[in-house]
CSV table of C-alpha atoms and ligand atoms in Angstrom, one decimal:
chain,number,residue,atom,x,y,z
A,30,MET,CA,-4.0,17.2,-10.5
A,31,ARG,CA,-6.3,15.8,-7.7
A,32,ARG,CA,-5.5,12.2,-6.9
A,33,ARG,CA,-8.0,10.2,-4.9
A,34,PRO,CA,-6.4,9.2,-1.5
A,35,LEU,CA,-6.1,5.4,-0.8
A,36,ILE,CA,-5.8,4.3,2.9
A,37,ALA,CA,-5.0,0.6,3.3
A,38,GLY,CA,-4.6,-1.7,6.3
A,39,ASN,CA,-2.2,-4.6,5.8
A,40,TRP,CA,-2.9,-7.1,8.6
A,41,LYS,CA,0.1,-9.3,7.7
A,42,MET,CA,-0.2,-12.7,9.5
A,43,ASN,CA,-2.9,-11.6,11.9
A,44,LYS,CA,-6.5,-12.4,12.5
A,45,THR,CA,-8.6,-15.6,12.0
A,46,PRO,CA,-11.8,-15.4,9.9
A,47,GLN,CA,-13.8,-14.8,13.2
A,48,GLU,CA,-11.5,-12.0,14.3
A,49,THR,CA,-11.8,-10.5,10.8
A,50,GLN,CA,-15.5,-10.5,11.1
A,51,GLU,CA,-15.3,-8.8,14.5
A,52,PHE,CA,-13.0,-6.2,13.1
A,53,ILE,CA,-15.2,-5.4,10.2
A,54,GLU,CA,-18.4,-5.2,12.3
A,55,SER,CA,-16.7,-2.8,14.8
A,56,TYR,CA,-15.0,-0.8,12.1
A,57,LEU,CA,-18.3,-0.3,10.2
A,58,ALA,CA,-20.0,0.8,13.5
A,59,ALA,CA,-17.2,3.2,14.4
A,60,SER,CA,-16.1,4.8,11.2
A,61,SER,CA,-17.4,7.9,9.5
A,62,GLU,CA,-18.1,7.6,5.8
A,63,HIS,CA,-15.5,9.3,3.8
A,64,ARG,CA,-16.7,9.5,0.2
A,65,ASP,CA,-13.5,11.2,-1.0
A,66,CYS,CA,-11.1,8.4,-0.3
A,67,ASP,CA,-10.7,4.7,-1.0
A,68,VAL,CA,-10.4,2.5,2.1
A,69,LEU,CA,-8.8,-1.0,1.6
A,70,LEU,CA,-8.5,-3.9,3.9
A,71,ILE,CA,-5.7,-6.5,3.3
A,72,PRO,CA,-6.3,-9.5,5.6
A,73,PRO,CA,-4.5,-12.8,5.3
A,74,PHE,CA,-5.6,-15.2,2.6
A,75,THR,CA,-7.7,-17.3,5.0
A,76,SER,CA,-9.9,-14.4,5.9
A,77,LEU,CA,-10.5,-13.1,2.3
A,78,ASP,CA,-13.7,-15.1,1.7
A,79,ARG,CA,-15.3,-14.1,5.0
A,80,ALA,CA,-14.2,-10.4,4.6
A,81,SER,CA,-15.6,-10.3,1.0
A,82,ARG,CA,-19.0,-11.4,2.2
A,83,LEU,CA,-19.0,-8.9,5.0
A,84,LEU,CA,-17.8,-6.0,2.8
A,85,SER,CA,-20.4,-6.6,0.1
A,86,GLY,CA,-22.6,-3.5,-0.1
A,87,THR,CA,-20.1,-1.3,1.7
A,88,ASN,CA,-17.6,1.0,0.1
A,89,LEU,CA,-14.6,-0.8,1.6
A,90,LEU,CA,-12.3,-2.5,-0.8
A,91,LEU,CA,-10.6,-5.9,-0.3
A,92,GLY,CA,-6.9,-6.7,-1.2
A,93,ALA,CA,-4.4,-9.5,-0.8
A,94,GLN,CA,-0.9,-9.4,0.6
A,95,ASP,CA,0.9,-11.4,-2.0
A,96,VAL,CA,0.3,-13.7,-5.0
A,97,HIS,CA,2.1,-16.2,-7.2
A,98,SER,CA,2.7,-15.2,-10.8
A,99,ALA,CA,1.5,-18.5,-12.3
A,100,ALA,CA,-2.2,-19.1,-13.1
A,101,SER,CA,-2.2,-22.6,-11.6
A,102,GLY,CA,-0.1,-25.7,-11.2
A,103,ALA,CA,2.3,-27.4,-8.9
A,104,TYR,CA,3.2,-24.6,-6.5
A,105,THR,CA,2.4,-26.0,-3.1
A,106,GLY,CA,1.3,-23.3,-0.7
A,107,ALA,CA,0.8,-20.6,-3.3
A,108,ILE,CA,-2.2,-18.6,-4.4
A,109,SER,CA,-3.0,-17.4,-7.9
A,110,VAL,CA,-4.5,-14.0,-9.0
A,111,GLY,CA,-7.6,-15.9,-10.3
A,112,MET,CA,-8.2,-17.3,-6.8
A,113,LEU,CA,-7.8,-13.8,-5.3
A,114,LYS,CA,-10.2,-12.3,-7.8
A,115,ALA,CA,-12.8,-15.1,-7.0
A,116,CYS,CA,-12.5,-14.0,-3.4
A,117,GLY,CA,-13.4,-10.4,-4.2
A,118,CYS,CA,-10.0,-8.9,-4.1
A,119,VAL,CA,-9.4,-5.7,-6.1
A,120,PHE,CA,-5.9,-4.8,-5.0
A,121,VAL,CA,-2.8,-7.0,-4.5
A,122,LEU,CA,0.5,-6.0,-2.8
A,123,ALA,CA,3.6,-6.9,-4.7
A,124,GLY,CA,7.1,-6.5,-3.2
A,125,HIS,CA,6.2,-5.7,0.3
A,126,SER,CA,9.5,-5.3,2.2
A,127,GLU,CA,8.7,-8.5,4.3
A,128,ARG,CA,8.3,-10.4,1.1
A,129,ARG,CA,11.6,-9.0,-0.2
A,130,HIS,CA,13.6,-9.3,2.9
A,131,VAL,CA,12.1,-12.4,4.7
A,132,PHE,CA,11.0,-14.5,1.7
A,133,GLY,CA,13.6,-13.3,-0.8
A,134,ASP,CA,11.3,-11.9,-3.5
A,135,SER,CA,13.6,-10.4,-6.2
A,136,ASP,CA,12.7,-7.5,-8.5
A,137,ASP,CA,12.2,-10.0,-11.3
A,138,ALA,CA,9.7,-12.0,-9.1
A,139,VAL,CA,7.9,-8.7,-8.2
A,140,ASN,CA,7.7,-7.8,-11.9
A,141,ASP,CA,6.2,-11.2,-12.7
A,142,LYS,CA,3.6,-10.8,-10.0
A,143,LEU,CA,2.8,-7.3,-11.2
A,144,LYS,CA,2.2,-8.6,-14.7
A,145,ALA,CA,0.0,-11.4,-13.4
A,146,ILE,CA,-2.1,-9.0,-11.3
A,147,LEU,CA,-2.5,-6.6,-14.3
A,148,GLY,CA,-3.3,-9.5,-16.6
A,149,ASN,CA,-6.3,-10.4,-14.4
A,150,ASP,CA,-7.5,-6.8,-14.3
A,151,LEU,CA,-6.7,-6.3,-10.7
A,152,PHE,CA,-4.7,-3.4,-9.3
A,153,PRO,CA,-1.2,-4.0,-8.0
A,154,ILE,CA,0.3,-1.9,-5.1
A,155,LEU,CA,4.1,-2.0,-5.8
A,156,CYS,CA,6.0,-1.5,-2.5
A,157,VAL,CA,9.5,0.0,-2.6
A,158,GLY,CA,11.8,1.3,0.1
A,159,GLU,CA,15.3,1.3,1.5
A,160,THR,CA,16.8,-0.3,4.6
A,161,LEU,CA,18.4,1.8,7.4
A,162,GLU,CA,21.8,0.8,6.2
A,163,GLU,CA,21.0,1.9,2.6
A,164,ARG,CA,19.6,5.2,3.8
A,165,GLU,CA,22.6,5.9,6.0
A,166,GLY,CA,24.9,4.9,3.2
A,167,GLU,CA,23.1,7.5,1.0
A,168,ARG,CA,21.9,4.8,-1.3
A,169,THR,CA,18.1,5.5,-1.1
A,170,SER,CA,17.8,6.8,-4.6
A,171,SER,CA,19.8,4.0,-6.2
A,172,VAL,CA,17.8,1.4,-4.3
A,173,LEU,CA,14.5,3.0,-5.4
A,174,ASN,CA,15.8,3.3,-9.0
A,175,GLN,CA,16.5,-0.4,-9.0
A,176,GLN,CA,13.2,-1.4,-7.4
A,177,LEU,CA,11.2,0.8,-9.7
A,178,ALA,CA,13.1,-0.2,-12.9
A,179,GLY,CA,12.9,-3.9,-11.9
A,180,GLY,CA,9.3,-3.9,-10.7
A,181,LEU,CA,8.0,-1.8,-13.7
A,182,LYS,CA,10.0,-3.6,-16.4
A,183,ASP,CA,8.0,-3.9,-19.6
A,184,ILE,CA,5.0,-2.2,-18.1
A,185,SER,CA,3.2,0.1,-20.6
A,186,GLU,CA,2.1,3.6,-19.7
A,187,GLN,CA,-1.4,2.5,-20.1
A,188,ALA,CA,-1.0,-0.4,-17.6
A,189,LEU,CA,0.7,2.0,-15.3
A,190,GLU,CA,-2.7,3.7,-14.7
A,191,SER,CA,-3.8,0.7,-12.8
A,192,ILE,CA,-0.7,0.6,-10.5
A,193,VAL,CA,-0.3,2.3,-7.1
A,194,ILE,CA,3.1,2.7,-5.5
A,195,ALA,CA,3.7,2.5,-1.8
A,196,TYR,CA,7.0,4.0,-0.5
A,197,GLU,CA,7.8,2.2,2.7
A,198,PRO,CA,11.2,2.8,4.3
A,199,VAL,CA,12.1,-0.6,5.8
A,200,TRP,CA,13.5,1.1,8.9
A,201,ALA,CA,10.1,2.6,9.6
A,202,ILE,CA,8.0,-0.6,9.2
A,203,GLY,CA,6.8,-2.0,12.5
A,204,THR,CA,9.5,-0.1,14.4
A,205,GLY,CA,7.5,2.8,15.7
A,206,LYS,CA,10.0,5.1,13.8
A,207,THR,CA,8.1,7.1,11.2
A,208,ALA,CA,9.8,9.1,8.5
A,209,THR,CA,9.2,12.7,9.1
A,210,PRO,CA,6.6,14.2,6.8
A,211,GLU,CA,9.4,16.1,5.1
A,212,GLN,CA,11.5,12.9,4.6
A,213,ALA,CA,8.5,11.0,3.3
A,214,GLN,CA,7.5,13.9,1.0
A,215,ALA,CA,11.1,14.3,-0.4
A,216,THR,CA,11.4,10.6,-1.2
A,217,ILE,CA,7.9,10.3,-2.7
A,218,ALA,CA,8.6,13.3,-4.8
A,219,TYR,CA,11.7,11.5,-6.0
A,220,VAL,CA,9.6,8.4,-6.9
A,221,ARG,CA,7.1,10.7,-8.8
A,222,HIS,CA,9.9,12.3,-10.7
A,223,TRP,CA,11.3,8.9,-11.6
A,224,ILE,CA,7.9,8.1,-13.1
A,225,GLU,CA,8.0,11.3,-15.1
A,226,ILE,CA,11.4,10.6,-16.5
A,227,HIS,CA,10.7,6.9,-17.4
A,228,PHE,CA,7.0,7.4,-18.5
A,229,SER,CA,5.6,10.9,-18.8
A,230,ARG,CA,4.5,14.0,-16.9
A,231,GLN,CA,0.9,12.9,-17.2
A,232,ALA,CA,1.6,9.4,-15.8
A,233,SER,CA,3.6,10.9,-12.9
A,234,ASP,CA,0.8,13.4,-12.1
A,235,ALA,CA,-1.8,10.7,-12.1
A,236,MET,CA,0.2,8.1,-10.1
A,237,ARG,CA,-1.1,7.4,-6.5
A,238,ILE,CA,1.9,7.1,-4.2
A,239,LEU,CA,1.3,6.0,-0.6
A,240,TYR,CA,3.5,6.3,2.4
A,241,GLY,CA,3.9,3.3,4.8
A,242,GLY,CA,5.9,2.9,8.0
A,243,SER,CA,4.5,3.3,11.5
A,244,VAL,CA,1.5,5.5,10.4
A,245,LYS,CA,-0.8,6.1,13.4
A,246,PRO,CA,-3.6,8.5,14.3
A,247,SER,CA,-1.1,11.0,15.7
A,248,ASN,CA,0.9,11.4,12.5
A,249,ALA,CA,-1.6,10.5,9.7
A,250,ARG,CA,-2.6,14.1,9.1
A,251,SER,CA,0.8,15.7,8.7
A,252,LEU,CA,1.9,12.9,6.3
A,253,GLN,CA,-1.3,13.1,4.3
A,254,ASN,CA,-0.9,16.9,4.1
A,255,GLN,CA,2.3,16.6,2.0
A,256,PRO,CA,1.6,17.4,-1.6
A,257,ASP,CA,2.9,14.2,-3.1
A,258,ILE,CA,1.5,11.7,-0.5
A,259,ASP,CA,-1.7,10.2,-1.7
A,260,GLY,CA,-2.6,7.9,1.3
A,261,ALA,CA,-1.1,5.4,3.6
A,262,LEU,CA,-0.3,1.7,3.8
A,263,ILE,CA,-0.7,0.8,7.5
A,264,GLY,CA,0.4,-2.3,9.3
A,265,GLY,CA,0.2,-2.5,13.1
A,266,ALA,CA,-2.2,0.4,13.6
A,267,SER,CA,-4.7,-1.0,11.2
A,268,LEU,CA,-5.3,-4.1,13.4
A,269,ASP,CA,-7.6,-2.2,15.8
A,270,PRO,CA,-10.8,-0.9,14.2
A,271,ASP,CA,-10.9,2.3,16.2
A,272,SER,CA,-7.3,3.2,15.5
A,273,PHE,CA,-7.8,2.5,11.8
A,274,ALA,CA,-10.9,4.6,11.7
A,275,GLN,CA,-9.1,7.4,13.5
A,276,ILE,CA,-6.2,7.3,11.0
A,277,ILE,CA,-8.7,7.8,8.2
A,278,ASP,CA,-10.5,10.6,10.0
A,279,GLU,CA,-7.2,12.3,10.7
A,280,ALA,CA,-5.9,11.9,7.2
A,281,MET,CA,-9.1,13.1,5.6
A,282,SER,CA,-9.6,16.1,7.9
A,283,PRO,CA,-8.8,19.5,6.6
A,284,SER,CA,-5.1,20.6,6.5
A,285,GLY,CA,-3.6,21.5,9.9
A,286,GLU,CA,-1.3,20.2,12.5
A,287,ASP,CA,-1.5,16.7,13.8
A,288,LYS,CA,-3.8,16.3,16.7
A,289,VAL,CA,-2.0,15.3,19.9
A,290,CYS,CA,-3.4,11.9,20.7
B,8,PEP,C1,3.3,-2.3,6.5
B,8,PEP,O1,3.1,-3.5,6.9
B,8,PEP,O2,3.3,-2.1,5.3
B,8,PEP,C2,3.6,-1.3,7.5
B,8,PEP,C3,3.8,-0.1,7.1
B,8,PEP,O3,3.6,-1.7,8.8
B,8,PEP,P1,3.6,-0.7,10.1
B,8,PEP,O4,2.5,0.4,9.9
B,8,PEP,O5,3.3,-1.5,11.3
B,8,PEP,O6,4.9,0.0,10.1
């Protein structure tokens, strides 16, 4: 089955609305149009409104980095899915490793967020991945089992069609250490197999699974060439419009070795 690639830039806590505007203007001037993949920008909440206005009429999509599971109420500092939708968001991250490890999001909390996102007809990107200690202790599969079972608890096979999974080994996020294409492929194939066992072969064939962790122009192609990798979630290298555009060009270029950049 052919799955449409998704390449997403997660800006984390970077860029003011003005810097967001400058990025989008430069990116649109620098990038080639790739009709065969989805490109997603995930700026901080405070830039969503400005980004949404600038992206209108382009084929770039807008997403948010996190959300609260409640629709409204006394949750100081939190943002609801309805608010994100009103700002033009289509995708929302749930369970990014920084949310799990810095802010303590549990699998139950991630599951609640996923349900709230789906309940508002937006598309969740469920992030999963192991720490270095867990990988070295050969616990990668048990960590993934737990994050997938917890995150996808009570999700129907029909709802699963709206979900994207991002496998992001914590040891590769923001460290400059990328999983090798073979490591990323093997782990993502494991995640796909998990979906087949717990849902169906059809659901697993259709599921878009991204790799994230120090993706850059020099490794984007060999990662994207792996049969089970359907795109990338990019942090640091998505902050520069030229680098983000290059990653997309590399990932979407025909199979072959990485270009030496
Ligand atoms: C991320 O934030 O999801 C990420 C993968 O970051 P980086 O590309 O900087 O490793």
